[in-house]
Amino acid sequence: MTPLFNRTNALAAIILFTATIVNGFTPSIIRTTTSRTQTSLHFGLARRKTKTTPSSSSPLLEEALSSYPYKFRPDTDKSGTKASCSATFNELARLYGDEEALAMVKLESRSLRFNRDNFGPCLEAWEEQFGLESSQAMVGRNPGLLSVSPMQAREPAEASMFFSYVVAVTRPLPQIAVVGGLLAILTAGIR
């Protein structure tokens, strides 16, 4: 009875872990005012930042929009239109830098549909807790944090910081976890 109990726990942990990765940590980002190299943890990859002013458009806008896998809505809708997604990307680029914003959109394409009015206040709230570079890196590792409301961002976010590392490390693992879960299910009755 003990081996089945352990397998059941392992399977439950795999399912919970996979569900957490997929939906729980949806929204690492770096706001810059000048061109500089990011010093935050990016698994050894330093990226150059470029400044995007509020009135200008990011030079990587077209690449970001082309990586958006969904069909744009008609211009009569509020979100999901090409214009609103462009404005959202430009806001991301202004706060985090062009290349980091593009990386976030490629990791989490739904971020172009998030409320861009929340990006600045959330980053400011996290900046008070962790500092600017750490906050930007946290969001860069876990772009799903862009969907957080400013009210939630003001709460202590140590767990968000910790899980941003977990999400970054485990991002490629859902496929492996699914295979492992299926193998655990298939082999559960063999003994």
mmCIF file of N, CA, C and O in Angstrom, residues 52 57-65 83-95 97-105 111-112 116 119:
data_model
loop_
_atom_site.group_PDB
_atom_site.id
_atom_site.type_symbol
_atom_site.label_atom_id
_atom_site.label_comp_id
_atom_site.label_asym_id
_atom_site.label_seq_id
_atom_site.Cartn_x
_atom_site.Cartn_y
_atom_site.Cartn_z
ATOM 1 N N THR A 52 12.952 53.978 -25.134
ATOM 2 C CA THR A 52 11.768 54.279 -25.910
ATOM 3 C C THR A 52 11.009 55.364 -25.165
ATOM 4 O O THR A 52 10.619 55.163 -24.025
ATOM 5 N N SER A 57 7.549 55.053 -31.046
ATOM 6 C CA SER A 57 7.188 53.658 -31.176
ATOM 7 C C SER A 57 8.457 52.824 -31.109
ATOM 8 O O SER A 57 9.503 53.216 -31.608
ATOM 9 N N SER A 58 8.372 51.676 -30.501
ATOM 10 C CA SER A 58 9.527 50.795 -30.377
ATOM 11 C C SER A 58 9.947 50.279 -31.746
ATOM 12 O O SER A 58 9.100 49.936 -32.571
ATOM 13 N N PRO A 59 11.248 50.189 -32.000
ATOM 14 C CA PRO A 59 11.697 49.637 -33.276
ATOM 15 C C PRO A 59 11.386 48.143 -33.409
ATOM 16 O O PRO A 59 11.407 47.613 -34.514
ATOM 17 N N LEU A 60 11.058 47.484 -32.310
ATOM 18 C CA LEU A 60 10.744 46.057 -32.344
ATOM 19 C C LEU A 60 9.241 45.782 -32.345
ATOM 20 O O LEU A 60 8.819 44.641 -32.170
ATOM 21 N N LEU A 61 8.447 46.829 -32.559
ATOM 22 C CA LEU A 61 6.994 46.689 -32.512
ATOM 23 C C LEU A 61 6.477 45.675 -33.531
ATOM 24 O O LEU A 61 5.680 44.796 -33.185
ATOM 25 N N GLU A 62 6.921 45.774 -34.767
ATOM 26 C CA GLU A 62 6.415 44.858 -35.798
ATOM 27 C C GLU A 62 6.766 43.412 -35.488
ATOM 28 O O GLU A 62 5.965 42.508 -35.710
ATOM 29 N N GLU A 63 7.960 43.186 -34.956
ATOM 30 C CA GLU A 63 8.352 41.822 -34.586
ATOM 31 C C GLU A 63 7.481 41.303 -33.448
ATOM 32 O O GLU A 63 7.092 40.136 -33.432
ATOM 33 N N ALA A 64 7.170 42.172 -32.489
ATOM 34 C CA ALA A 64 6.308 41.773 -31.379
ATOM 35 C C ALA A 64 4.906 41.438 -31.871
ATOM 36 O O ALA A 64 4.317 40.440 -31.462
ATOM 37 N N LEU A 65 4.381 42.278 -32.753
ATOM 38 C CA LEU A 65 3.030 42.024 -33.271
ATOM 39 C C LEU A 65 2.993 40.764 -34.125
ATOM 40 O O LEU A 65 1.994 40.047 -34.140
ATOM 41 N N ALA A 83 -4.129 48.266 -32.703
ATOM 42 C CA ALA A 83 -3.731 49.543 -32.089
ATOM 43 C C ALA A 83 -3.511 49.397 -30.586
ATOM 44 O O ALA A 83 -2.530 49.915 -30.044
ATOM 45 N N SER A 84 -4.407 48.682 -29.894
ATOM 46 C CA SER A 84 -4.243 48.534 -28.442
ATOM 47 C C SER A 84 -3.058 47.639 -28.112
ATOM 48 O O SER A 84 -2.324 47.905 -27.159
ATOM 49 N N CYS A 85 -2.826 46.596 -28.905
ATOM 50 C CA CYS A 85 -1.660 45.732 -28.681
ATOM 51 C C CYS A 85 -0.364 46.496 -28.951
ATOM 52 O O CYS A 85 0.626 46.323 -28.245
ATOM 53 N N SER A 86 -0.383 47.379 -29.952
ATOM 54 C CA SER A 86 0.789 48.209 -30.242
ATOM 55 C C SER A 86 1.072 49.155 -29.082
ATOM 56 O O SER A 86 2.223 49.321 -28.660
ATOM 57 N N ALA A 87 0.036 49.786 -28.565
ATOM 58 C CA ALA A 87 0.205 50.702 -27.438
ATOM 59 C C ALA A 87 0.698 49.957 -26.199
ATOM 60 O O ALA A 87 1.543 50.471 -25.450
ATOM 61 N N THR A 88 0.197 48.748 -25.992
ATOM 62 C CA THR A 88 0.639 47.948 -24.848
ATOM 63 C C THR A 88 2.114 47.586 -24.984
ATOM 64 O O THR A 88 2.883 47.698 -24.029
ATOM 65 N N PHE A 89 2.520 47.163 -26.181
ATOM 66 C CA PHE A 89 3.933 46.831 -26.377
ATOM 67 C C PHE A 89 4.819 48.063 -26.191
ATOM 68 O O PHE A 89 5.892 47.972 -25.580
ATOM 69 N N ASN A 90 4.401 49.201 -26.697
ATOM 70 C CA ASN A 90 5.190 50.421 -26.533
ATOM 71 C C ASN A 90 5.329 50.803 -25.057
ATOM 72 O O ASN A 90 6.372 51.293 -24.631
ATOM 73 N N GLU A 91 4.285 50.564 -24.272
ATOM 74 C CA GLU A 91 4.366 50.824 -22.835
ATOM 75 C C GLU A 91 5.349 49.857 -22.173
ATOM 76 O O GLU A 91 6.149 50.254 -21.324
ATOM 77 N N LEU A 92 5.295 48.590 -22.563
ATOM 78 C CA LEU A 92 6.258 47.615 -22.050
ATOM 79 C C LEU A 92 7.686 48.032 -22.398
ATOM 80 O O LEU A 92 8.592 47.971 -21.564
ATOM 81 N N ALA A 93 7.889 48.444 -23.643
ATOM 82 C CA ALA A 93 9.215 48.856 -24.096
ATOM 83 C C ALA A 93 9.691 50.093 -23.337
ATOM 84 O O ALA A 93 10.874 50.211 -23.012
ATOM 85 N N ARG A 94 8.781 50.995 -23.038
ATOM 86 C CA ARG A 94 9.146 52.203 -22.291
ATOM 87 C C ARG A 94 9.596 51.849 -20.876
ATOM 88 O O ARG A 94 10.577 52.388 -20.374
ATOM 89 N N LEU A 95 8.910 50.911 -20.241
ATOM 90 C CA LEU A 95 9.221 50.562 -18.856
ATOM 91 C C LEU A 95 10.383 49.590 -18.716
ATOM 92 O O LEU A 95 11.146 49.658 -17.754
ATOM 93 N N GLY A 97 12.449 48.308 -21.598
ATOM 94 C CA GLY A 97 13.412 48.251 -22.689
ATOM 95 C C GLY A 97 12.846 47.439 -23.843
ATOM 96 O O GLY A 97 12.038 46.527 -23.638
ATOM 97 N N ASP A 98 13.259 47.787 -25.043
ATOM 98 C CA ASP A 98 12.700 47.164 -26.245
ATOM 99 C C ASP A 98 12.923 45.654 -26.295
ATOM 100 O O ASP A 98 11.981 44.887 -26.516
ATOM 101 N N GLU A 99 14.167 45.239 -26.096
ATOM 102 C CA GLU A 99 14.480 43.819 -26.228
ATOM 103 C C GLU A 99 13.831 42.987 -25.137
ATOM 104 O O GLU A 99 13.357 41.877 -25.387
ATOM 105 N N GLU A 100 13.805 43.511 -23.930
ATOM 106 C CA GLU A 100 13.173 42.787 -22.829
ATOM 107 C C GLU A 100 11.666 42.698 -23.041
ATOM 108 O O GLU A 100 11.056 41.665 -22.757
ATOM 109 N N ALA A 101 11.060 43.749 -23.552
ATOM 110 C CA ALA A 101 9.625 43.713 -23.843
ATOM 111 C C ALA A 101 9.325 42.667 -24.912
ATOM 112 O O ALA A 101 8.360 41.912 -24.801
ATOM 113 N N LEU A 102 10.155 42.611 -25.940
ATOM 114 C CA LEU A 102 9.969 41.605 -26.981
ATOM 115 C C LEU A 102 10.125 40.199 -26.413
ATOM 116 O O LEU A 102 9.334 39.302 -26.732
ATOM 117 N N ALA A 103 11.106 40.008 -25.550
ATOM 118 C CA ALA A 103 11.304 38.695 -24.925
ATOM 119 C C ALA A 103 10.087 38.298 -24.094
ATOM 120 O O ALA A 103 9.660 37.141 -24.113
ATOM 121 N N MET A 104 9.500 39.274 -23.383
ATOM 122 C CA MET A 104 8.311 38.981 -22.581
ATOM 123 C C MET A 104 7.128 38.609 -23.462
ATOM 124 O O MET A 104 6.372 37.701 -23.134
ATOM 125 N N VAL A 105 6.970 39.327 -24.559
ATOM 126 C CA VAL A 105 5.855 39.028 -25.464
ATOM 127 C C VAL A 105 6.030 37.641 -26.083
ATOM 128 O O VAL A 105 5.061 36.907 -26.250
ATOM 129 N N SER A 111 0.345 38.888 -22.951
ATOM 130 C CA SER A 111 0.676 40.140 -22.267
ATOM 131 C C SER A 111 0.293 41.362 -23.095
ATOM 132 O O SER A 111 0.091 42.439 -22.545
ATOM 133 N N LEU A 112 0.150 41.201 -24.404
ATOM 134 C CA LEU A 112 -0.303 42.324 -25.236
ATOM 135 C C LEU A 112 -1.771 42.670 -24.982
ATOM 136 O O LEU A 112 -2.233 43.730 -25.387
ATOM 137 N N ARG A 116 -2.489 47.873 -19.849
ATOM 138 C CA ARG A 116 -1.206 48.585 -19.822
ATOM 139 C C ARG A 116 -1.175 49.707 -18.790
ATOM 140 O O ARG A 116 -0.107 50.143 -18.387
ATOM 141 N N PHE A 119 0.814 48.565 -15.676
ATOM 142 C CA PHE A 119 2.235 48.226 -15.756
ATOM 143 C C PHE A 119 3.093 49.154 -14.904
ATOM 144 O O PHE A 119 3.924 48.698 -14.118
#
